[in-house]
PDB file of C-alpha atoms and ligand atoms in Angstrom:
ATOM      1  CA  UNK A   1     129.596  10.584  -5.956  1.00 85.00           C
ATOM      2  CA  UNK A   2     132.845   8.773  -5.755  1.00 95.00           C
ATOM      3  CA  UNK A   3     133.465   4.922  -4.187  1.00 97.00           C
ATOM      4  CA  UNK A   4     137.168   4.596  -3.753  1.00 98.00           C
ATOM      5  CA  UNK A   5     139.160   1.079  -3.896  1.00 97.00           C
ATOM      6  CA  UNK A   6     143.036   0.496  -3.646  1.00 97.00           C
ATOM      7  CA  UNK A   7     143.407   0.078  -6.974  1.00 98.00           C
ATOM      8  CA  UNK A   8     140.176   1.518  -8.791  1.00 98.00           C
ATOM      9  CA  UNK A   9     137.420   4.010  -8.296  1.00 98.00           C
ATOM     10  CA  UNK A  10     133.546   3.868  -8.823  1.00 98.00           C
ATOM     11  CA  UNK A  11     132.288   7.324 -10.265  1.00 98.00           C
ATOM     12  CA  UNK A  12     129.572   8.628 -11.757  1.00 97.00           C
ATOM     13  CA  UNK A  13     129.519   8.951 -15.504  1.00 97.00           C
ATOM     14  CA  UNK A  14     130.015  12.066 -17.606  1.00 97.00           C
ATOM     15  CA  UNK A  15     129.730  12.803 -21.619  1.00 97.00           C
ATOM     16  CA  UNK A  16     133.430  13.183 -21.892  1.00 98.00           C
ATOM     17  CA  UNK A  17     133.480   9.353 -20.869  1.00 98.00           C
ATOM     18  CA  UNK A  18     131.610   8.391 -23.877  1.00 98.00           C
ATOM     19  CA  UNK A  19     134.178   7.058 -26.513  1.00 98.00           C
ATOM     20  CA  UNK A  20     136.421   5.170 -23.545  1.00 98.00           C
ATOM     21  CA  UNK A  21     133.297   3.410 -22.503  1.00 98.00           C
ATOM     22  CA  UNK A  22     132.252   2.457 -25.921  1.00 98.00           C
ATOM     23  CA  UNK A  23     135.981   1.600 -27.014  1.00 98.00           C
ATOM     24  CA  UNK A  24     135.758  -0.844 -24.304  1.00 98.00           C
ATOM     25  CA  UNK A  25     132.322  -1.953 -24.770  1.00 98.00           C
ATOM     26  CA  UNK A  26     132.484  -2.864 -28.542  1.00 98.00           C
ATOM     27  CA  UNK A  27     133.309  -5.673 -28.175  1.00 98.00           C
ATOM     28  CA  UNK A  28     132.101  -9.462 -28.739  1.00 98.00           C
ATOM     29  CA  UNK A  29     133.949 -10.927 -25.841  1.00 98.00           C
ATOM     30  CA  UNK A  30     131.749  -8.699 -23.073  1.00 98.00           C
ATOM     31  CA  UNK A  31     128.634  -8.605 -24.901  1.00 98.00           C
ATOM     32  CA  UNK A  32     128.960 -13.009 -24.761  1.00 98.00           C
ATOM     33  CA  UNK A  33     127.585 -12.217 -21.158  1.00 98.00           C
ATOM     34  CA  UNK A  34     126.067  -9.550 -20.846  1.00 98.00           C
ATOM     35  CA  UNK A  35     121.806  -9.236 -21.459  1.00 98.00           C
ATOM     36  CA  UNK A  36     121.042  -8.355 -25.174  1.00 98.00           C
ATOM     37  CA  UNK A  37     120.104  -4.652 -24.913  1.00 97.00           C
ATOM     38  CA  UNK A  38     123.538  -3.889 -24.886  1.00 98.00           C
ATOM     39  CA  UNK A  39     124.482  -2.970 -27.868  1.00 97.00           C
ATOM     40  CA  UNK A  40     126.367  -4.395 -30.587  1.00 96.00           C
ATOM     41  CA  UNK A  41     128.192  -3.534 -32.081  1.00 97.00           C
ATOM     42  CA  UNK A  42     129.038  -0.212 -29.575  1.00 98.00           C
ATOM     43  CA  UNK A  43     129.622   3.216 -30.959  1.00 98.00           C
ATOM     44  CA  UNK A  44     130.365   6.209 -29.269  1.00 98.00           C
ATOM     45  CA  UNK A  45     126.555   7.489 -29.813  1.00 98.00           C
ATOM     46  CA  UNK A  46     125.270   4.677 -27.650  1.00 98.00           C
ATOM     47  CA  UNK A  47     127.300   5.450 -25.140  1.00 98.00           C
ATOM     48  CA  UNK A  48     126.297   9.028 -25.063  1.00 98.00           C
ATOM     49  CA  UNK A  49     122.551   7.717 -24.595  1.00 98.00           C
ATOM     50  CA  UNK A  50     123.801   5.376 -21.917  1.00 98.00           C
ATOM     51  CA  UNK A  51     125.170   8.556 -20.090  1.00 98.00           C
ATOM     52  CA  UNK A  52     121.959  10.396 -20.522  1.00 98.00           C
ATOM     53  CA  UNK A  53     119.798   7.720 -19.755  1.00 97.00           C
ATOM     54  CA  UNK A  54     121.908   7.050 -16.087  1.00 97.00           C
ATOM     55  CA  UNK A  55     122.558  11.092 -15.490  1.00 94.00           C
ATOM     56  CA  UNK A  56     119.138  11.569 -13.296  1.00 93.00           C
ATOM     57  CA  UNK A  57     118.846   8.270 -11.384  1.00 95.00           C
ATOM     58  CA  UNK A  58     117.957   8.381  -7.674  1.00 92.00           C
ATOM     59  CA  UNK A  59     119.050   7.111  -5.716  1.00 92.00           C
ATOM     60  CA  UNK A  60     122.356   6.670  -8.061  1.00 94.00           C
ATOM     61  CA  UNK A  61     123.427   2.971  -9.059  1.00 97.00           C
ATOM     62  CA  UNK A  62     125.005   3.123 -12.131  1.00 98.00           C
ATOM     63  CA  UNK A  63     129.157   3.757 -11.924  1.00 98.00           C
ATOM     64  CA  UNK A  64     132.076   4.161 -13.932  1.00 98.00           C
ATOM     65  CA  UNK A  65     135.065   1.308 -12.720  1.00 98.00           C
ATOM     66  CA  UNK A  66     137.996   3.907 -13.512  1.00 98.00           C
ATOM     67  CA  UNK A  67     141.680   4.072 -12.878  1.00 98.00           C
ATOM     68  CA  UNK A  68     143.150   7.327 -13.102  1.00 96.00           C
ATOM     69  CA  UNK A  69     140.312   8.489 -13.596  1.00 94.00           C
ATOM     70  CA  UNK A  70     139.522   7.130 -16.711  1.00 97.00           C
ATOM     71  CA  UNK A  71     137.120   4.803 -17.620  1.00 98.00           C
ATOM     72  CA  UNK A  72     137.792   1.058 -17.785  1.00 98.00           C
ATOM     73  CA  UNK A  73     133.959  -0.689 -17.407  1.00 98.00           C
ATOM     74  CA  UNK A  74     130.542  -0.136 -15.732  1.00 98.00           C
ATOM     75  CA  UNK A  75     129.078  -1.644 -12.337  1.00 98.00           C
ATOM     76  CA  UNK A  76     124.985  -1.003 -11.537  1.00 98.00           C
ATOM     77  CA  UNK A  77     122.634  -1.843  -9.329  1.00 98.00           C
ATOM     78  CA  UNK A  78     119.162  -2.158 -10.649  1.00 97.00           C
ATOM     79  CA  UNK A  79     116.339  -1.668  -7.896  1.00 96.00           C
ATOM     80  CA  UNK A  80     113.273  -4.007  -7.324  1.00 97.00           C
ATOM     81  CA  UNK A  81     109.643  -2.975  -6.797  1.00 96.00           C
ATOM     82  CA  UNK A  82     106.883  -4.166  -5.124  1.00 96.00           C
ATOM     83  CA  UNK A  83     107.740  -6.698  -2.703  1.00 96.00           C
ATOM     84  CA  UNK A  84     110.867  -7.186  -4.072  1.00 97.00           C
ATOM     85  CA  UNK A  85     111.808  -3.471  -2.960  1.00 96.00           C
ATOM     86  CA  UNK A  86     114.237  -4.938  -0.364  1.00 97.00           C
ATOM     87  CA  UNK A  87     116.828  -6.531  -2.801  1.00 98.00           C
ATOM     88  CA  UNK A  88     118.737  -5.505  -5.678  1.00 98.00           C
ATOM     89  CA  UNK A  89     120.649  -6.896  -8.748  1.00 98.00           C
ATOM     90  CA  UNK A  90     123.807  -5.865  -9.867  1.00 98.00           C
ATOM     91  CA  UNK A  91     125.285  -5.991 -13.340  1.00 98.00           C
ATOM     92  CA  UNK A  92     129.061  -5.198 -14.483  1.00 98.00           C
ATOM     93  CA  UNK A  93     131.979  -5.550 -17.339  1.00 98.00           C
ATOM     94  CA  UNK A  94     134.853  -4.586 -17.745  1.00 98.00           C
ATOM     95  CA  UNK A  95     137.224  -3.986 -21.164  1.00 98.00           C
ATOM     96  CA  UNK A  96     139.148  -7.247 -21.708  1.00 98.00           C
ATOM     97  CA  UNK A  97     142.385  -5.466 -21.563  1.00 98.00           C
ATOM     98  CA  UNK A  98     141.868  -4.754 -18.178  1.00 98.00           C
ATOM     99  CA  UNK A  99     140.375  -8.439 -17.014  1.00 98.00           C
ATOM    100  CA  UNK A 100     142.546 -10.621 -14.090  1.00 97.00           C
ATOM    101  CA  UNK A 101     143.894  -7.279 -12.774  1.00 98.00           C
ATOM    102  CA  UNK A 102     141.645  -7.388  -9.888  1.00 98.00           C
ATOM    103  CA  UNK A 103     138.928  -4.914 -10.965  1.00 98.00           C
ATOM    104  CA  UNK A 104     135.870  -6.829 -10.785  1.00 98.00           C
ATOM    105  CA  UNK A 105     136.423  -7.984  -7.350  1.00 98.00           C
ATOM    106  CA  UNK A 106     137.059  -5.232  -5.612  1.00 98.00           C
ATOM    107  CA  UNK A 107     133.978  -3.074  -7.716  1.00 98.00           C
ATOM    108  CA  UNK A 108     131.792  -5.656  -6.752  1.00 98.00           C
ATOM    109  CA  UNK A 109     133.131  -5.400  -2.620  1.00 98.00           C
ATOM    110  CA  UNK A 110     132.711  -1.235  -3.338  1.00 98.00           C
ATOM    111  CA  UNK A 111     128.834  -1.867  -4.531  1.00 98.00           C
ATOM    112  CA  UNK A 112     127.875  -4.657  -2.031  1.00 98.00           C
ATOM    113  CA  UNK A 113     129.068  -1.822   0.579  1.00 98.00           C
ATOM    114  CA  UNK A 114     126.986   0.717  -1.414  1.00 98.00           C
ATOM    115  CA  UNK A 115     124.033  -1.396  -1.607  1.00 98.00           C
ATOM    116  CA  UNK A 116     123.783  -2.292   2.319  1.00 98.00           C
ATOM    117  CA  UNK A 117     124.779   0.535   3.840  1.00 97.00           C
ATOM    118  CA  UNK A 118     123.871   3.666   2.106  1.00 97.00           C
ATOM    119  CA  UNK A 119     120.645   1.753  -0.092  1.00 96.00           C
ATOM    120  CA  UNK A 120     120.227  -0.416   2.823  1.00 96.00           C
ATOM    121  CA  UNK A 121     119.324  -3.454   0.773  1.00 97.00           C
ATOM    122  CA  UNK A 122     118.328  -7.059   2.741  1.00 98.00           C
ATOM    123  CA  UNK A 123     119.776  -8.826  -0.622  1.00 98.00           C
ATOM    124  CA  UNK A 124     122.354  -8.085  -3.350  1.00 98.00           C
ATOM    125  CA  UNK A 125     122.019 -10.864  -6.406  1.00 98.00           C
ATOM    126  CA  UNK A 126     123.593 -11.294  -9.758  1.00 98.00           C
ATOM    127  CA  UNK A 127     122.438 -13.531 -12.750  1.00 98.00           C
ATOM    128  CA  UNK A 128     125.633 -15.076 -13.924  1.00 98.00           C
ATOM    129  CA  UNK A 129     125.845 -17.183 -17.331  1.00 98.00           C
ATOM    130  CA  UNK A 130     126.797 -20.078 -15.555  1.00 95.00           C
ATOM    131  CA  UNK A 131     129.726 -20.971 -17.909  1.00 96.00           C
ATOM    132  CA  UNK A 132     131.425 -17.028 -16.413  1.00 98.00           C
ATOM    133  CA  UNK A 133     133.794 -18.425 -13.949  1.00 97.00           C
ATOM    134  CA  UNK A 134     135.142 -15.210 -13.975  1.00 98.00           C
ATOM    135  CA  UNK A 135     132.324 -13.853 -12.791  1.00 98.00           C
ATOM    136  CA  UNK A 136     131.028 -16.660 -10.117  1.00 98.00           C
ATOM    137  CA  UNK A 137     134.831 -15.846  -8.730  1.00 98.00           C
ATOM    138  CA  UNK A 138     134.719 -12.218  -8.195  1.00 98.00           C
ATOM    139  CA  UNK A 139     131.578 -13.190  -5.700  1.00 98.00           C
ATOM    140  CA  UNK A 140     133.020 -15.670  -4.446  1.00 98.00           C
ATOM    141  CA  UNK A 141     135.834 -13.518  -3.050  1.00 98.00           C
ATOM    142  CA  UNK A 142     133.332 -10.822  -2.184  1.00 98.00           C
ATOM    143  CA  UNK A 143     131.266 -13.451   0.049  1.00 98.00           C
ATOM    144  CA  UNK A 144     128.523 -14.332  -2.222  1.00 98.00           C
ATOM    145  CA  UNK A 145     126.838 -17.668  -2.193  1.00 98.00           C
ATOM    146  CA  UNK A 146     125.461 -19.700  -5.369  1.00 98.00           C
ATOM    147  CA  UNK A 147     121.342 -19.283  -4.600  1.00 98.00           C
ATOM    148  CA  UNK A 148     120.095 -21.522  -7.284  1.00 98.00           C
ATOM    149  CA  UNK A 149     121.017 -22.942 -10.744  1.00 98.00           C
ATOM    150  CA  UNK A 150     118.134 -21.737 -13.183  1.00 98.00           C
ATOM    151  CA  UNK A 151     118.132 -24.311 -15.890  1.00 98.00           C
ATOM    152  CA  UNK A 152     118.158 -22.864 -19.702  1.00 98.00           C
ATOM    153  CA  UNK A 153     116.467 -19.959 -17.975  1.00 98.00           C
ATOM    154  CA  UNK A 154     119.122 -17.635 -20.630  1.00 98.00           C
ATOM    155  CA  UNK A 155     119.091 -17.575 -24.388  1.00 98.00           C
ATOM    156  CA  UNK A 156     122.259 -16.057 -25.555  1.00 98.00           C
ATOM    157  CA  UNK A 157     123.744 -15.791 -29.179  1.00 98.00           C
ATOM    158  CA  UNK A 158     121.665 -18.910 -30.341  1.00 98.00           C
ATOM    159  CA  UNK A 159     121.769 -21.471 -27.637  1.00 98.00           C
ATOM    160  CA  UNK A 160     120.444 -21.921 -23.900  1.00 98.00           C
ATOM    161  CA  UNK A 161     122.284 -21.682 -21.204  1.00 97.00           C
ATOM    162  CA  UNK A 162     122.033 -22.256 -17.376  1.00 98.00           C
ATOM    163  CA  UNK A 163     122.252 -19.271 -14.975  1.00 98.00           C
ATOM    164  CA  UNK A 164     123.928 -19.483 -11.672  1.00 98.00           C
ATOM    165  CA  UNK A 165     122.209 -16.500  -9.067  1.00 98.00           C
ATOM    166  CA  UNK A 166     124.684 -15.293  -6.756  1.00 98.00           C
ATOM    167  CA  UNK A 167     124.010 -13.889  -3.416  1.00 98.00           C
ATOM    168  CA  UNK A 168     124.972 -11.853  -0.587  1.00 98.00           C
ATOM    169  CA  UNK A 169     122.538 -10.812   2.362  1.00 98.00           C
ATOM    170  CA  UNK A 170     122.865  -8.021   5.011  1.00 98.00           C
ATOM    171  CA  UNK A 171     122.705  -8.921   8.316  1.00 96.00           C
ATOM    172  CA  UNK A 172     122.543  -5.520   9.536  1.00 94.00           C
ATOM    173  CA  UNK A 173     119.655  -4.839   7.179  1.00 94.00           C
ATOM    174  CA  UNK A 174     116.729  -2.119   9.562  1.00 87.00           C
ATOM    175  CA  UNK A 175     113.758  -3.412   8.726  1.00 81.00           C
ATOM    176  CA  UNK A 176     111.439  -0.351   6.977  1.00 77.00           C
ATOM    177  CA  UNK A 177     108.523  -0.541   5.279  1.00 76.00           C
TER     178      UNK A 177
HETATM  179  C1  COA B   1     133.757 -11.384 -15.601  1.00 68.54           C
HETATM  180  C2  COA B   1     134.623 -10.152 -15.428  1.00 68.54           C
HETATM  181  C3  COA B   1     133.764  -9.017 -14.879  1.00 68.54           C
HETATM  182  C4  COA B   1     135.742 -10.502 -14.423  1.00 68.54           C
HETATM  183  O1  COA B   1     136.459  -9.305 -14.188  1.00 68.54           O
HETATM  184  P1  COA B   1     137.989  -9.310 -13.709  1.00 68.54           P
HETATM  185  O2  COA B   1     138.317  -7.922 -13.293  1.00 68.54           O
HETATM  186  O3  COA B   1     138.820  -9.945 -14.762  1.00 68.54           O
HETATM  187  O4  COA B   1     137.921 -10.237 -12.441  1.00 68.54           O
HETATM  188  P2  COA B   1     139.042 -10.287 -11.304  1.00 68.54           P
HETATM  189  O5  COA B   1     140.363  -9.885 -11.880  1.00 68.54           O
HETATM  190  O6  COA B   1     138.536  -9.547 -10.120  1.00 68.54           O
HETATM  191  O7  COA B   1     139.126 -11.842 -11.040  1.00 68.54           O
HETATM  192  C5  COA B   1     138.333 -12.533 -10.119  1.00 68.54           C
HETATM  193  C6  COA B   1     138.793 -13.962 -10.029  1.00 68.54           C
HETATM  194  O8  COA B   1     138.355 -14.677 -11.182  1.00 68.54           O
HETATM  195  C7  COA B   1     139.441 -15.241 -11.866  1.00 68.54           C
HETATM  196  N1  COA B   1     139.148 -15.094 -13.274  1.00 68.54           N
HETATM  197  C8  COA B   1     139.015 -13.949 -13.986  1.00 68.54           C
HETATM  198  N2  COA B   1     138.689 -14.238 -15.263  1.00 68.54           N
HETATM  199  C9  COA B   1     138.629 -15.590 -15.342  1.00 68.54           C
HETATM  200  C10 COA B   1     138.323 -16.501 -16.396  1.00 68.54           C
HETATM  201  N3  COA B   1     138.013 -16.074 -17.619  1.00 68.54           N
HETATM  202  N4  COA B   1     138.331 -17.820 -16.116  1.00 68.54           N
HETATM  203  C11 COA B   1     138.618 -18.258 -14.883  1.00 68.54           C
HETATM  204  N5  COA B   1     138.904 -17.456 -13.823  1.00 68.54           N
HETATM  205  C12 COA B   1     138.915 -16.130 -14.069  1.00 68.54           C
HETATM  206  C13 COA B   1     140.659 -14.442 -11.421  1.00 68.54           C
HETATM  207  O9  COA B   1     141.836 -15.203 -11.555  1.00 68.54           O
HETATM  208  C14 COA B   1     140.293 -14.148  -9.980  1.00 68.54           C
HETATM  209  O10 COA B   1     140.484 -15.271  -9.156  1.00 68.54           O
HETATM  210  P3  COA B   1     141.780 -15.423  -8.220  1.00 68.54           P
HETATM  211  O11 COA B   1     141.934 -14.132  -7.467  1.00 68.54           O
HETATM  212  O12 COA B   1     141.423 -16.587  -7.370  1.00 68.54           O
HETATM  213  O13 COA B   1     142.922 -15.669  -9.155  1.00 68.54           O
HETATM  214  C15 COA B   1     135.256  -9.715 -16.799  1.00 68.54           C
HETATM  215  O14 COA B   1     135.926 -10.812 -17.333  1.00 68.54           O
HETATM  216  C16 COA B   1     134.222  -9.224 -17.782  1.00 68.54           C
HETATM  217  O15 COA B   1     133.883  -8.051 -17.787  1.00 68.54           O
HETATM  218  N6  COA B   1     133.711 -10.099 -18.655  1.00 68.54           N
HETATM  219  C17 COA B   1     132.711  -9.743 -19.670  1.00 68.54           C
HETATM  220  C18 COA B   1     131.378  -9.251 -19.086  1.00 68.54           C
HETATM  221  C19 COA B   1     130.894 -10.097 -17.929  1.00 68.54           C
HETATM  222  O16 COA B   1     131.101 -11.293 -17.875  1.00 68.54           O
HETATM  223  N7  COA B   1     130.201  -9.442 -16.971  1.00 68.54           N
HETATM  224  C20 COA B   1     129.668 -10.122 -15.801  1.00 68.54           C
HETATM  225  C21 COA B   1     128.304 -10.610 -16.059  1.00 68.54           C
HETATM  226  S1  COA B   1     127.655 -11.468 -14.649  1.00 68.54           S
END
């Protein structure tokens, strides 16, 4: 499954993508705000049991952000259960030497799409370190809304820190069960 952009494209992941993804991913700068089961440092064998772990997902959320086809970050969606089954989260990075090219923004316009019309989601939400400006911008273009400010709610490399949810609804959501 491909998602195609003007300048990048969403695709699934394969084995051979392992030691780009973990050359990018190994490194202190992305894992400052990201969760902490992402490894750290990141070698080329976690990123082989990232691949694994993703291959049989259904429906699929995790993609590769890639330009020419190779591998330059990650964008997922993780689903909700219960009666939370409606909305979704999504998650992303990208390696630093590709930051303030664009990438983010138009990955997270590519998933948003993804997640309302072929997941047909009511919500899309992120949980943004609120100090990632970065981040809260790449929404922002994208048409997501600051939901709430979660005081200390994250504890990151030894100190608290506020998060900021983000959040975009679909008005064209069908109602199912
Ligand atoms: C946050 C991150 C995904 C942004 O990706 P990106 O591809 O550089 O973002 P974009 O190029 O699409 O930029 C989006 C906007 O944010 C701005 N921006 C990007 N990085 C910024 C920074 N560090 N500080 C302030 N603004 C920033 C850009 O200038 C752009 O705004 P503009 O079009 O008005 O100029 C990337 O820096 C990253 O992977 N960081 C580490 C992991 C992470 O933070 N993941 C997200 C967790 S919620």
């Amino acid at each position: 499954m491909e998602l195609l952009g003007q300048k990048i494209k969403l695709r699934r992941l394969v084995k051979s993508d392992a030691d780009q993804l973990a050359y990018h991913a190994n490194n202190p700068k992305v894992f400052a705000n990201v969760r902490d089961f992402f490894p750290q440092p990141y070698l080329p064998e976690n990123a082989v049991e990232f691949i694994d772990l993703i291959k049989d997902e259904a429906p699929y959320c995790t993609f590769g952000i890639t330009t020419d086809n190779t591998v330059v970050g990650v964008i997922g969606l993780v689903p909700n259960t219960d009666v939370y089954r409606h909305i979704i989260e999504m998650g992303y990075w990208l390696g630093e030497e590709h930051w303030s090219k664009g990438y983010a923004t138009e990955a997270i316009g590519l998933m948003t799409d993804y997640a309302f019309n072929t997941l047909n989601k009511r919500k899309i939400y992120c949980c943004v370190y609120a100090e990632n400006t970065g981040s809260i911008r790449a929404l922002e273009k994208n048409g997501f809304q600051k939901e709430a400010v979660l005081k200390d709610q994250v504890f990151k490399l030894g100190r608290f820190q506020d998060e900021q949810r983000m959040a975009k609804w679909n008005d064209n959501f069908q109602a199912t069960s």
